[in-house]
Protein backbone atom coordinates (compact mmCIF):
# COMPACT_ATOMS: atom_id res chain seq x y z
CA UNK A 1 0.00 0.00 0.00
CA UNK A 2 1.35 3.40 -0.98
CA UNK A 3 2.31 5.54 2.02
CA UNK A 4 0.70 8.94 2.52
CA UNK A 5 3.08 11.87 2.35
CA UNK A 6 3.44 14.53 5.04
CA UNK A 7 5.59 17.61 5.49
CA UNK A 8 6.97 17.80 9.03
CA UNK A 9 8.42 21.02 10.43
CA UNK A 10 11.67 20.02 12.11
CA UNK A 11 13.59 22.55 14.18
CA UNK A 12 15.99 20.12 15.80
CA UNK A 13 14.35 20.53 19.17
CA UNK A 14 12.66 18.07 21.47
CA UNK A 15 9.11 18.77 20.34
CA UNK A 16 9.64 18.62 16.58
CA UNK A 17 11.68 15.41 16.88
CA UNK A 18 8.77 13.85 18.75
CA UNK A 19 6.33 15.01 16.08
CA UNK A 20 8.45 13.45 13.34
CA UNK A 21 8.43 10.17 15.28
CA UNK A 22 4.64 10.40 15.68
CA UNK A 23 4.15 11.00 11.95
CA UNK A 24 6.39 8.03 11.14
CA UNK A 25 4.44 5.85 13.58
CA UNK A 26 1.26 6.78 11.71
CA UNK A 27 2.80 5.42 8.51
CA UNK A 28 3.47 8.71 6.77
CA UNK A 29 6.32 9.15 4.34
CA UNK A 30 7.87 12.17 6.02
CA UNK A 31 9.43 15.16 4.32
CA UNK A 32 11.22 17.18 6.99
CA UNK A 33 11.53 20.94 6.64
CA UNK A 34 13.91 23.13 8.64
CA UNK A 35 14.78 26.83 8.46
CA UNK A 36 18.02 28.75 8.66
CA UNK A 37 16.41 32.07 9.50
CA UNK A 38 19.34 33.79 11.17
CA UNK A 39 18.58 32.32 14.57
CA UNK A 40 21.06 32.77 17.40
CA UNK A 41 20.85 29.05 18.17
CA UNK A 42 21.90 27.90 14.69
CA UNK A 43 23.28 24.65 16.15
CA UNK A 44 19.68 23.41 16.04
CA UNK A 45 20.11 22.95 12.29
CA UNK A 46 22.82 20.35 12.85
CA UNK A 47 20.50 18.68 15.34
CA UNK A 48 17.65 18.68 12.81
CA UNK A 49 19.83 16.95 10.24
CA UNK A 50 20.79 14.24 12.73
CA UNK A 51 17.19 13.73 13.86
CA UNK A 52 15.94 13.48 10.27
CA UNK A 53 18.46 10.71 9.60
CA UNK A 54 17.82 8.90 12.88
CA UNK A 55 14.07 8.81 12.32
CA UNK A 56 14.25 8.01 8.62
CA UNK A 57 12.78 11.07 6.92
CA UNK A 58 12.32 10.50 3.19
CA UNK A 59 13.92 13.87 2.54
CA UNK A 60 15.14 16.80 4.63
CA UNK A 61 15.25 20.32 3.22
CA UNK A 62 16.60 23.41 4.96
CA UNK A 63 15.28 26.73 3.68
CA UNK A 64 17.42 29.83 4.17
CA UNK A 65 15.58 33.06 4.95
CA UNK A 66 16.85 36.10 6.86
CA UNK A 67 14.59 37.22 9.68
CA UNK A 68 17.47 39.31 11.05
CA UNK A 69 16.50 41.91 8.47
CA UNK A 70 13.94 43.28 10.91
CA UNK A 71 14.85 41.50 14.15
CA UNK A 72 12.30 42.10 16.87
CA UNK A 73 13.37 39.02 18.83
CA UNK A 74 16.26 38.05 21.05
CA UNK A 75 16.71 35.06 18.75
CA UNK A 76 17.33 37.21 15.66
CA UNK A 77 18.91 40.37 17.12
CA UNK A 78 22.22 40.12 18.97
CA UNK A 79 21.56 43.49 20.62
CA UNK A 80 18.80 41.84 22.65
CA UNK A 81 19.74 39.47 25.44
CA UNK A 82 18.10 36.10 25.93
CA UNK A 83 16.54 36.34 29.39
CA UNK A 84 16.64 33.67 32.04
CA UNK A 85 13.46 31.70 32.63
CA UNK A 86 10.76 33.59 34.48
CA UNK A 87 7.03 33.53 35.07
CA UNK A 88 6.55 37.09 33.80
CA UNK A 89 3.23 37.70 32.01
CA UNK A 90 3.06 38.61 28.35
CA UNK A 91 4.78 37.41 25.21
CA UNK A 92 8.53 37.03 25.89
CA UNK A 93 11.29 38.72 23.88
CA UNK A 94 12.31 35.33 22.48
CA UNK A 95 9.12 35.28 20.38
CA UNK A 96 10.02 35.60 16.68
CA UNK A 97 7.24 37.61 14.99
CA UNK A 98 4.97 35.41 12.87
CA UNK A 99 7.58 32.62 12.73
CA UNK A 100 5.13 29.72 12.58
CA UNK A 101 2.98 31.57 10.06
CA UNK A 102 6.04 31.86 7.82
CA UNK A 103 7.13 28.26 8.40
CA UNK A 104 3.67 26.82 7.77
CA UNK A 105 3.38 28.81 4.54
CA UNK A 106 6.58 27.23 3.24
CA UNK A 107 5.40 23.80 4.40
CA UNK A 108 2.10 24.28 2.57
CA UNK A 109 3.89 25.17 -0.67
CA UNK A 110 6.08 22.06 -0.48
CA UNK A 111 3.09 19.89 0.45
CA UNK A 112 1.22 21.13 -2.61
CA UNK A 113 4.12 20.15 -4.87
CA UNK A 114 4.47 16.74 -3.17
CA UNK A 115 0.76 16.02 -3.31
CA UNK A 116 0.74 15.78 0.48
CA UNK A 117 -2.44 16.61 2.38
CA UNK A 118 -0.85 16.53 5.85
CA UNK A 119 1.45 18.99 7.59
CA UNK A 120 2.84 18.30 11.06
CA UNK A 121 3.98 20.98 13.49
CA UNK A 122 5.22 20.65 17.08
CA UNK A 123 3.34 23.52 18.69
CA UNK A 124 2.24 23.15 22.28
CA UNK A 125 0.03 25.28 24.52
CA UNK A 126 0.58 23.58 27.89
CA UNK A 127 4.30 23.77 28.78
CA UNK A 128 5.30 26.57 26.43
CA UNK A 129 6.50 30.19 26.43
CA UNK A 130 3.18 31.82 25.59
CA UNK A 131 3.86 32.47 21.92
CA UNK A 132 0.65 33.43 20.04
CA UNK A 133 1.57 31.28 17.02
CA UNK A 134 1.54 28.13 19.15
CA UNK A 135 -2.09 28.40 20.23
CA UNK A 136 -4.97 26.26 18.92
CA UNK A 137 -6.83 29.22 17.40
CA UNK A 138 -3.92 29.99 15.10
CA UNK A 139 -3.50 26.39 13.97
CA UNK A 140 -7.23 26.10 13.31
CA UNK A 141 -7.30 29.30 11.27
CA UNK A 142 -4.24 28.39 9.22
CA UNK A 143 -5.96 25.27 7.93
CA UNK A 144 -8.49 27.49 6.17
CA UNK A 145 -5.80 29.89 5.00
CA UNK A 146 -3.90 27.00 3.42
CA UNK A 147 -7.06 25.83 1.64
CA UNK A 148 -7.92 29.26 0.28
CA UNK A 149 -4.38 30.04 -0.84
CA UNK A 150 -3.71 26.87 -2.85
CA UNK A 151 -5.29 24.69 -5.52
CA UNK A 152 -7.19 22.95 -2.72
CA UNK A 153 -9.89 25.63 -2.91
CA UNK A 154 -10.66 24.73 -6.56
CA UNK A 155 -10.21 21.00 -6.17
CA UNK A 156 -12.48 20.63 -3.15
CA UNK A 157 -10.12 19.38 -0.44
CA UNK A 158 -8.32 20.72 2.62
CA UNK A 159 -4.96 20.31 4.29
CA UNK A 160 -4.75 18.67 7.68
CA UNK A 161 -2.58 20.74 10.01
CA UNK A 162 -1.56 18.15 12.59
CA UNK A 163 -0.46 19.43 15.99
CA UNK A 164 -0.29 16.21 18.06
CA UNK A 165 1.52 17.85 20.99
CA UNK A 166 -0.95 20.70 21.37
CA UNK A 167 -2.40 19.57 24.70
CA UNK A 168 0.48 17.52 26.12
CA UNK A 169 2.79 18.48 28.96
CA UNK A 170 6.52 18.44 28.29
CA UNK A 171 6.80 15.26 30.36
CA UNK A 172 4.09 13.58 28.26
CA UNK A 173 5.89 14.64 25.08
CA UNK A 174 9.14 13.09 26.33
CA UNK A 175 7.36 9.90 27.37
CA UNK A 176 5.78 9.66 23.91
CA UNK A 177 9.04 10.25 22.08
CA UNK A 178 10.92 7.80 24.27
CA UNK A 179 8.34 5.12 23.49
CA UNK A 180 8.72 5.85 19.77
CA UNK A 181 12.51 5.65 19.85
CA UNK A 182 13.54 9.32 19.67
CA UNK A 183 17.17 9.85 20.61
CA UNK A 184 16.85 13.09 22.56
CA UNK A 185 20.64 13.34 22.85
CA UNK A 186 20.56 14.47 19.21
CA UNK A 187 18.18 17.35 19.93
CA UNK A 188 18.76 20.83 21.29
CA UNK A 189 16.25 23.25 22.80
CA UNK A 190 18.43 26.07 24.13
CA UNK A 191 17.94 29.64 22.95
CA UNK A 192 21.42 30.71 24.01
CA UNK A 193 23.93 27.87 23.52
CA UNK A 194 27.68 28.40 23.82
CA UNK A 195 30.16 28.16 20.94
CA UNK A 196 30.32 24.38 21.36
CA UNK A 197 26.55 24.01 21.13
CA UNK A 198 26.11 23.28 24.83
CA UNK A 199 22.84 24.45 26.39
CA UNK A 200 22.83 27.33 28.86
CA UNK A 201 20.42 25.63 31.28
CA UNK A 202 18.95 29.02 32.20
CA UNK A 203 16.65 30.21 29.40
CA UNK A 204 12.94 29.51 29.28
CA UNK A 205 13.31 26.70 26.76
CA UNK A 206 16.00 24.99 28.83
CA UNK A 207 13.88 25.31 31.97
CA UNK A 208 10.91 23.63 30.28
CA UNK A 209 13.15 20.87 28.94
CA UNK A 210 14.84 20.21 32.29
CA UNK A 211 11.52 20.08 34.12
CA UNK A 212 10.05 17.80 31.45
CA UNK A 213 12.76 15.16 31.77
CA UNK A 214 12.58 15.33 35.54
CA UNK A 215 8.80 14.90 35.60
CA UNK A 216 8.93 12.10 33.04
CA UNK A 217 11.55 10.24 35.06
CA UNK A 218 13.74 10.01 31.96
CA UNK A 219 17.48 10.80 32.15
CA UNK A 220 18.26 14.16 30.54
CA UNK A 221 20.93 13.62 27.84
CA UNK A 222 21.44 17.35 27.22
CA UNK A 223 24.95 18.81 27.30
CA UNK A 224 24.91 21.89 29.53
CA UNK A 225 27.67 24.48 29.67
CA UNK A 226 29.53 24.42 32.97
CA UNK A 227 28.50 20.82 33.66
CA UNK A 228 31.21 18.35 34.59
PDB file of C-alpha atoms in Angstrom:
ATOM      1  CA  UNK A   1       0.000   0.000   0.000  1.00  0.00           C
ATOM      2  CA  UNK A   2       1.346   3.403  -0.982  1.00  0.00           C
ATOM      3  CA  UNK A   3       2.308   5.539   2.016  1.00  0.00           C
ATOM      4  CA  UNK A   4       0.702   8.936   2.520  1.00  0.00           C
ATOM      5  CA  UNK A   5       3.081  11.873   2.350  1.00  0.00           C
ATOM      6  CA  UNK A   6       3.441  14.527   5.041  1.00  0.00           C
ATOM      7  CA  UNK A   7       5.586  17.612   5.491  1.00  0.00           C
ATOM      8  CA  UNK A   8       6.966  17.799   9.029  1.00  0.00           C
ATOM      9  CA  UNK A   9       8.416  21.015  10.428  1.00  0.00           C
ATOM     10  CA  UNK A  10      11.670  20.019  12.107  1.00  0.00           C
ATOM     11  CA  UNK A  11      13.594  22.547  14.181  1.00  0.00           C
ATOM     12  CA  UNK A  12      15.994  20.119  15.796  1.00  0.00           C
ATOM     13  CA  UNK A  13      14.347  20.532  19.170  1.00  0.00           C
ATOM     14  CA  UNK A  14      12.661  18.070  21.467  1.00  0.00           C
ATOM     15  CA  UNK A  15       9.105  18.773  20.342  1.00  0.00           C
ATOM     16  CA  UNK A  16       9.638  18.624  16.583  1.00  0.00           C
ATOM     17  CA  UNK A  17      11.679  15.414  16.884  1.00  0.00           C
ATOM     18  CA  UNK A  18       8.766  13.850  18.748  1.00  0.00           C
ATOM     19  CA  UNK A  19       6.329  15.012  16.077  1.00  0.00           C
ATOM     20  CA  UNK A  20       8.453  13.450  13.337  1.00  0.00           C
ATOM     21  CA  UNK A  21       8.430  10.168  15.279  1.00  0.00           C
ATOM     22  CA  UNK A  22       4.643  10.398  15.677  1.00  0.00           C
ATOM     23  CA  UNK A  23       4.151  11.000  11.950  1.00  0.00           C
ATOM     24  CA  UNK A  24       6.386   8.032  11.141  1.00  0.00           C
ATOM     25  CA  UNK A  25       4.443   5.853  13.585  1.00  0.00           C
ATOM     26  CA  UNK A  26       1.258   6.783  11.711  1.00  0.00           C
ATOM     27  CA  UNK A  27       2.797   5.419   8.509  1.00  0.00           C
ATOM     28  CA  UNK A  28       3.469   8.705   6.774  1.00  0.00           C
ATOM     29  CA  UNK A  29       6.324   9.152   4.340  1.00  0.00           C
ATOM     30  CA  UNK A  30       7.867  12.174   6.021  1.00  0.00           C
ATOM     31  CA  UNK A  31       9.428  15.164   4.317  1.00  0.00           C
ATOM     32  CA  UNK A  32      11.225  17.177   6.992  1.00  0.00           C
ATOM     33  CA  UNK A  33      11.526  20.944   6.642  1.00  0.00           C
ATOM     34  CA  UNK A  34      13.912  23.134   8.636  1.00  0.00           C
ATOM     35  CA  UNK A  35      14.779  26.825   8.462  1.00  0.00           C
ATOM     36  CA  UNK A  36      18.019  28.745   8.659  1.00  0.00           C
ATOM     37  CA  UNK A  37      16.411  32.069   9.500  1.00  0.00           C
ATOM     38  CA  UNK A  38      19.337  33.794  11.167  1.00  0.00           C
ATOM     39  CA  UNK A  39      18.584  32.315  14.574  1.00  0.00           C
ATOM     40  CA  UNK A  40      21.061  32.769  17.401  1.00  0.00           C
ATOM     41  CA  UNK A  41      20.847  29.048  18.174  1.00  0.00           C
ATOM     42  CA  UNK A  42      21.900  27.897  14.687  1.00  0.00           C
ATOM     43  CA  UNK A  43      23.281  24.653  16.154  1.00  0.00           C
ATOM     44  CA  UNK A  44      19.680  23.412  16.043  1.00  0.00           C
ATOM     45  CA  UNK A  45      20.108  22.955  12.294  1.00  0.00           C
ATOM     46  CA  UNK A  46      22.819  20.353  12.850  1.00  0.00           C
ATOM     47  CA  UNK A  47      20.496  18.678  15.336  1.00  0.00           C
ATOM     48  CA  UNK A  48      17.649  18.681  12.810  1.00  0.00           C
ATOM     49  CA  UNK A  49      19.833  16.948  10.236  1.00  0.00           C
ATOM     50  CA  UNK A  50      20.790  14.242  12.728  1.00  0.00           C
ATOM     51  CA  UNK A  51      17.188  13.725  13.860  1.00  0.00           C
ATOM     52  CA  UNK A  52      15.939  13.480  10.270  1.00  0.00           C
ATOM     53  CA  UNK A  53      18.459  10.714   9.598  1.00  0.00           C
ATOM     54  CA  UNK A  54      17.819   8.898  12.880  1.00  0.00           C
ATOM     55  CA  UNK A  55      14.072   8.812  12.319  1.00  0.00           C
ATOM     56  CA  UNK A  56      14.249   8.006   8.620  1.00  0.00           C
ATOM     57  CA  UNK A  57      12.780  11.067   6.918  1.00  0.00           C
ATOM     58  CA  UNK A  58      12.317  10.499   3.191  1.00  0.00           C
ATOM     59  CA  UNK A  59      13.923  13.871   2.543  1.00  0.00           C
ATOM     60  CA  UNK A  60      15.143  16.797   4.631  1.00  0.00           C
ATOM     61  CA  UNK A  61      15.252  20.322   3.215  1.00  0.00           C
ATOM     62  CA  UNK A  62      16.598  23.406   4.957  1.00  0.00           C
ATOM     63  CA  UNK A  63      15.283  26.732   3.681  1.00  0.00           C
ATOM     64  CA  UNK A  64      17.418  29.829   4.171  1.00  0.00           C
ATOM     65  CA  UNK A  65      15.576  33.059   4.955  1.00  0.00           C
ATOM     66  CA  UNK A  66      16.850  36.098   6.863  1.00  0.00           C
ATOM     67  CA  UNK A  67      14.589  37.222   9.683  1.00  0.00           C
ATOM     68  CA  UNK A  68      17.468  39.313  11.047  1.00  0.00           C
ATOM     69  CA  UNK A  69      16.497  41.913   8.467  1.00  0.00           C
ATOM     70  CA  UNK A  70      13.938  43.280  10.911  1.00  0.00           C
ATOM     71  CA  UNK A  71      14.846  41.504  14.145  1.00  0.00           C
ATOM     72  CA  UNK A  72      12.298  42.098  16.873  1.00  0.00           C
ATOM     73  CA  UNK A  73      13.372  39.019  18.833  1.00  0.00           C
ATOM     74  CA  UNK A  74      16.264  38.045  21.046  1.00  0.00           C
ATOM     75  CA  UNK A  75      16.713  35.063  18.754  1.00  0.00           C
ATOM     76  CA  UNK A  76      17.334  37.212  15.662  1.00  0.00           C
ATOM     77  CA  UNK A  77      18.912  40.369  17.120  1.00  0.00           C
ATOM     78  CA  UNK A  78      22.217  40.117  18.970  1.00  0.00           C
ATOM     79  CA  UNK A  79      21.563  43.490  20.616  1.00  0.00           C
ATOM     80  CA  UNK A  80      18.798  41.836  22.654  1.00  0.00           C
ATOM     81  CA  UNK A  81      19.743  39.467  25.443  1.00  0.00           C
ATOM     82  CA  UNK A  82      18.105  36.099  25.928  1.00  0.00           C
ATOM     83  CA  UNK A  83      16.536  36.343  29.395  1.00  0.00           C
ATOM     84  CA  UNK A  84      16.637  33.666  32.037  1.00  0.00           C
ATOM     85  CA  UNK A  85      13.458  31.702  32.631  1.00  0.00           C
ATOM     86  CA  UNK A  86      10.757  33.594  34.478  1.00  0.00           C
ATOM     87  CA  UNK A  87       7.029  33.533  35.073  1.00  0.00           C
ATOM     88  CA  UNK A  88       6.552  37.090  33.802  1.00  0.00           C
ATOM     89  CA  UNK A  89       3.234  37.696  32.007  1.00  0.00           C
ATOM     90  CA  UNK A  90       3.059  38.612  28.353  1.00  0.00           C
ATOM     91  CA  UNK A  91       4.783  37.414  25.214  1.00  0.00           C
ATOM     92  CA  UNK A  92       8.530  37.033  25.888  1.00  0.00           C
ATOM     93  CA  UNK A  93      11.287  38.715  23.883  1.00  0.00           C
ATOM     94  CA  UNK A  94      12.307  35.332  22.479  1.00  0.00           C
ATOM     95  CA  UNK A  95       9.117  35.278  20.379  1.00  0.00           C
ATOM     96  CA  UNK A  96      10.022  35.596  16.682  1.00  0.00           C
ATOM     97  CA  UNK A  97       7.238  37.613  14.990  1.00  0.00           C
ATOM     98  CA  UNK A  98       4.966  35.412  12.866  1.00  0.00           C
ATOM     99  CA  UNK A  99       7.583  32.620  12.730  1.00  0.00           C
ATOM    100  CA  UNK A 100       5.132  29.719  12.584  1.00  0.00           C
ATOM    101  CA  UNK A 101       2.982  31.568  10.064  1.00  0.00           C
ATOM    102  CA  UNK A 102       6.043  31.861   7.821  1.00  0.00           C
ATOM    103  CA  UNK A 103       7.126  28.258   8.400  1.00  0.00           C
ATOM    104  CA  UNK A 104       3.674  26.819   7.766  1.00  0.00           C
ATOM    105  CA  UNK A 105       3.380  28.806   4.539  1.00  0.00           C
ATOM    106  CA  UNK A 106       6.584  27.229   3.240  1.00  0.00           C
ATOM    107  CA  UNK A 107       5.399  23.802   4.402  1.00  0.00           C
ATOM    108  CA  UNK A 108       2.101  24.279   2.574  1.00  0.00           C
ATOM    109  CA  UNK A 109       3.886  25.171  -0.669  1.00  0.00           C
ATOM    110  CA  UNK A 110       6.077  22.063  -0.479  1.00  0.00           C
ATOM    111  CA  UNK A 111       3.094  19.891   0.454  1.00  0.00           C
ATOM    112  CA  UNK A 112       1.218  21.131  -2.613  1.00  0.00           C
ATOM    113  CA  UNK A 113       4.123  20.145  -4.873  1.00  0.00           C
ATOM    114  CA  UNK A 114       4.472  16.744  -3.173  1.00  0.00           C
ATOM    115  CA  UNK A 115       0.755  16.021  -3.313  1.00  0.00           C
ATOM    116  CA  UNK A 116       0.735  15.775   0.483  1.00  0.00           C
ATOM    117  CA  UNK A 117      -2.442  16.606   2.376  1.00  0.00           C
ATOM    118  CA  UNK A 118      -0.852  16.528   5.850  1.00  0.00           C
ATOM    119  CA  UNK A 119       1.453  18.985   7.591  1.00  0.00           C
ATOM    120  CA  UNK A 120       2.836  18.302  11.062  1.00  0.00           C
ATOM    121  CA  UNK A 121       3.982  20.978  13.494  1.00  0.00           C
ATOM    122  CA  UNK A 122       5.219  20.647  17.076  1.00  0.00           C
ATOM    123  CA  UNK A 123       3.341  23.518  18.688  1.00  0.00           C
ATOM    124  CA  UNK A 124       2.243  23.154  22.285  1.00  0.00           C
ATOM    125  CA  UNK A 125       0.025  25.281  24.518  1.00  0.00           C
ATOM    126  CA  UNK A 126       0.584  23.577  27.888  1.00  0.00           C
ATOM    127  CA  UNK A 127       4.298  23.766  28.782  1.00  0.00           C
ATOM    128  CA  UNK A 128       5.297  26.569  26.429  1.00  0.00           C
ATOM    129  CA  UNK A 129       6.498  30.186  26.433  1.00  0.00           C
ATOM    130  CA  UNK A 130       3.179  31.824  25.590  1.00  0.00           C
ATOM    131  CA  UNK A 131       3.859  32.465  21.916  1.00  0.00           C
ATOM    132  CA  UNK A 132       0.645  33.427  20.040  1.00  0.00           C
ATOM    133  CA  UNK A 133       1.567  31.279  17.019  1.00  0.00           C
ATOM    134  CA  UNK A 134       1.537  28.135  19.153  1.00  0.00           C
ATOM    135  CA  UNK A 135      -2.088  28.399  20.229  1.00  0.00           C
ATOM    136  CA  UNK A 136      -4.972  26.258  18.924  1.00  0.00           C
ATOM    137  CA  UNK A 137      -6.832  29.220  17.401  1.00  0.00           C
ATOM    138  CA  UNK A 138      -3.922  29.993  15.097  1.00  0.00           C
ATOM    139  CA  UNK A 139      -3.501  26.389  13.970  1.00  0.00           C
ATOM    140  CA  UNK A 140      -7.229  26.100  13.306  1.00  0.00           C
ATOM    141  CA  UNK A 141      -7.305  29.298  11.272  1.00  0.00           C
ATOM    142  CA  UNK A 142      -4.238  28.389   9.219  1.00  0.00           C
ATOM    143  CA  UNK A 143      -5.965  25.270   7.934  1.00  0.00           C
ATOM    144  CA  UNK A 144      -8.492  27.491   6.173  1.00  0.00           C
ATOM    145  CA  UNK A 145      -5.795  29.895   5.005  1.00  0.00           C
ATOM    146  CA  UNK A 146      -3.899  27.001   3.417  1.00  0.00           C
ATOM    147  CA  UNK A 147      -7.062  25.828   1.642  1.00  0.00           C
ATOM    148  CA  UNK A 148      -7.917  29.265   0.281  1.00  0.00           C
ATOM    149  CA  UNK A 149      -4.377  30.041  -0.841  1.00  0.00           C
ATOM    150  CA  UNK A 150      -3.713  26.873  -2.847  1.00  0.00           C
ATOM    151  CA  UNK A 151      -5.294  24.689  -5.516  1.00  0.00           C
ATOM    152  CA  UNK A 152      -7.186  22.953  -2.723  1.00  0.00           C
ATOM    153  CA  UNK A 153      -9.890  25.628  -2.912  1.00  0.00           C
ATOM    154  CA  UNK A 154     -10.663  24.734  -6.557  1.00  0.00           C
ATOM    155  CA  UNK A 155     -10.206  20.998  -6.169  1.00  0.00           C
ATOM    156  CA  UNK A 156     -12.484  20.631  -3.150  1.00  0.00           C
ATOM    157  CA  UNK A 157     -10.124  19.376  -0.436  1.00  0.00           C
ATOM    158  CA  UNK A 158      -8.317  20.722   2.618  1.00  0.00           C
ATOM    159  CA  UNK A 159      -4.959  20.311   4.286  1.00  0.00           C
ATOM    160  CA  UNK A 160      -4.755  18.668   7.678  1.00  0.00           C
ATOM    161  CA  UNK A 161      -2.579  20.739  10.015  1.00  0.00           C
ATOM    162  CA  UNK A 162      -1.565  18.148  12.589  1.00  0.00           C
ATOM    163  CA  UNK A 163      -0.463  19.430  15.991  1.00  0.00           C
ATOM    164  CA  UNK A 164      -0.290  16.213  18.062  1.00  0.00           C
ATOM    165  CA  UNK A 165       1.523  17.850  20.988  1.00  0.00           C
ATOM    166  CA  UNK A 166      -0.955  20.701  21.369  1.00  0.00           C
ATOM    167  CA  UNK A 167      -2.403  19.567  24.697  1.00  0.00           C
ATOM    168  CA  UNK A 168       0.479  17.519  26.124  1.00  0.00           C
ATOM    169  CA  UNK A 169       2.785  18.479  28.960  1.00  0.00           C
ATOM    170  CA  UNK A 170       6.520  18.441  28.294  1.00  0.00           C
ATOM    171  CA  UNK A 171       6.799  15.264  30.357  1.00  0.00           C
ATOM    172  CA  UNK A 172       4.086  13.579  28.262  1.00  0.00           C
ATOM    173  CA  UNK A 173       5.890  14.643  25.084  1.00  0.00           C
ATOM    174  CA  UNK A 174       9.138  13.095  26.328  1.00  0.00           C
ATOM    175  CA  UNK A 175       7.356   9.902  27.375  1.00  0.00           C
ATOM    176  CA  UNK A 176       5.779   9.661  23.908  1.00  0.00           C
ATOM    177  CA  UNK A 177       9.043  10.246  22.085  1.00  0.00           C
ATOM    178  CA  UNK A 178      10.921   7.798  24.274  1.00  0.00           C
ATOM    179  CA  UNK A 179       8.338   5.118  23.488  1.00  0.00           C
ATOM    180  CA  UNK A 180       8.722   5.855  19.767  1.00  0.00           C
ATOM    181  CA  UNK A 181      12.511   5.647  19.847  1.00  0.00           C
ATOM    182  CA  UNK A 182      13.535   9.317  19.668  1.00  0.00           C
ATOM    183  CA  UNK A 183      17.173   9.855  20.610  1.00  0.00           C
ATOM    184  CA  UNK A 184      16.855  13.088  22.559  1.00  0.00           C
ATOM    185  CA  UNK A 185      20.640  13.343  22.849  1.00  0.00           C
ATOM    186  CA  UNK A 186      20.560  14.469  19.211  1.00  0.00           C
ATOM    187  CA  UNK A 187      18.182  17.354  19.927  1.00  0.00           C
ATOM    188  CA  UNK A 188      18.761  20.828  21.291  1.00  0.00           C
ATOM    189  CA  UNK A 189      16.249  23.252  22.803  1.00  0.00           C
ATOM    190  CA  UNK A 190      18.433  26.065  24.133  1.00  0.00           C
ATOM    191  CA  UNK A 191      17.937  29.644  22.949  1.00  0.00           C
ATOM    192  CA  UNK A 192      21.422  30.710  24.008  1.00  0.00           C
ATOM    193  CA  UNK A 193      23.934  27.867  23.519  1.00  0.00           C
ATOM    194  CA  UNK A 194      27.678  28.396  23.822  1.00  0.00           C
ATOM    195  CA  UNK A 195      30.160  28.160  20.938  1.00  0.00           C
ATOM    196  CA  UNK A 196      30.323  24.384  21.357  1.00  0.00           C
ATOM    197  CA  UNK A 197      26.546  24.007  21.131  1.00  0.00           C
ATOM    198  CA  UNK A 198      26.106  23.277  24.832  1.00  0.00           C
ATOM    199  CA  UNK A 199      22.835  24.447  26.387  1.00  0.00           C
ATOM    200  CA  UNK A 200      22.826  27.329  28.863  1.00  0.00           C
ATOM    201  CA  UNK A 201      20.416  25.627  31.280  1.00  0.00           C
ATOM    202  CA  UNK A 202      18.947  29.020  32.202  1.00  0.00           C
ATOM    203  CA  UNK A 203      16.654  30.211  29.397  1.00  0.00           C
ATOM    204  CA  UNK A 204      12.944  29.506  29.284  1.00  0.00           C
ATOM    205  CA  UNK A 205      13.312  26.705  26.758  1.00  0.00           C
ATOM    206  CA  UNK A 206      16.003  24.994  28.832  1.00  0.00           C
ATOM    207  CA  UNK A 207      13.878  25.313  31.966  1.00  0.00           C
ATOM    208  CA  UNK A 208      10.909  23.634  30.278  1.00  0.00           C
ATOM    209  CA  UNK A 209      13.145  20.868  28.937  1.00  0.00           C
ATOM    210  CA  UNK A 210      14.844  20.212  32.294  1.00  0.00           C
ATOM    211  CA  UNK A 211      11.518  20.080  34.122  1.00  0.00           C
ATOM    212  CA  UNK A 212      10.048  17.797  31.452  1.00  0.00           C
ATOM    213  CA  UNK A 213      12.764  15.165  31.767  1.00  0.00           C
ATOM    214  CA  UNK A 214      12.582  15.332  35.543  1.00  0.00           C
ATOM    215  CA  UNK A 215       8.798  14.900  35.605  1.00  0.00           C
ATOM    216  CA  UNK A 216       8.927  12.100  33.040  1.00  0.00           C
ATOM    217  CA  UNK A 217      11.551  10.242  35.055  1.00  0.00           C
ATOM    218  CA  UNK A 218      13.737  10.012  31.958  1.00  0.00           C
ATOM    219  CA  UNK A 219      17.483  10.803  32.149  1.00  0.00           C
ATOM    220  CA  UNK A 220      18.262  14.161  30.544  1.00  0.00           C
ATOM    221  CA  UNK A 221      20.928  13.621  27.845  1.00  0.00           C
ATOM    222  CA  UNK A 222      21.435  17.347  27.222  1.00  0.00           C
ATOM    223  CA  UNK A 223      24.954  18.811  27.298  1.00  0.00           C
ATOM    224  CA  UNK A 224      24.912  21.894  29.531  1.00  0.00           C
ATOM    225  CA  UNK A 225      27.673  24.484  29.673  1.00  0.00           C
ATOM    226  CA  UNK A 226      29.535  24.419  32.967  1.00  0.00           C
ATOM    227  CA  UNK A 227      28.504  20.822  33.664  1.00  0.00           C
ATOM    228  CA  UNK A 228      31.211  18.355  34.591  1.00  0.00           C
TER     229      UNK A 228
END
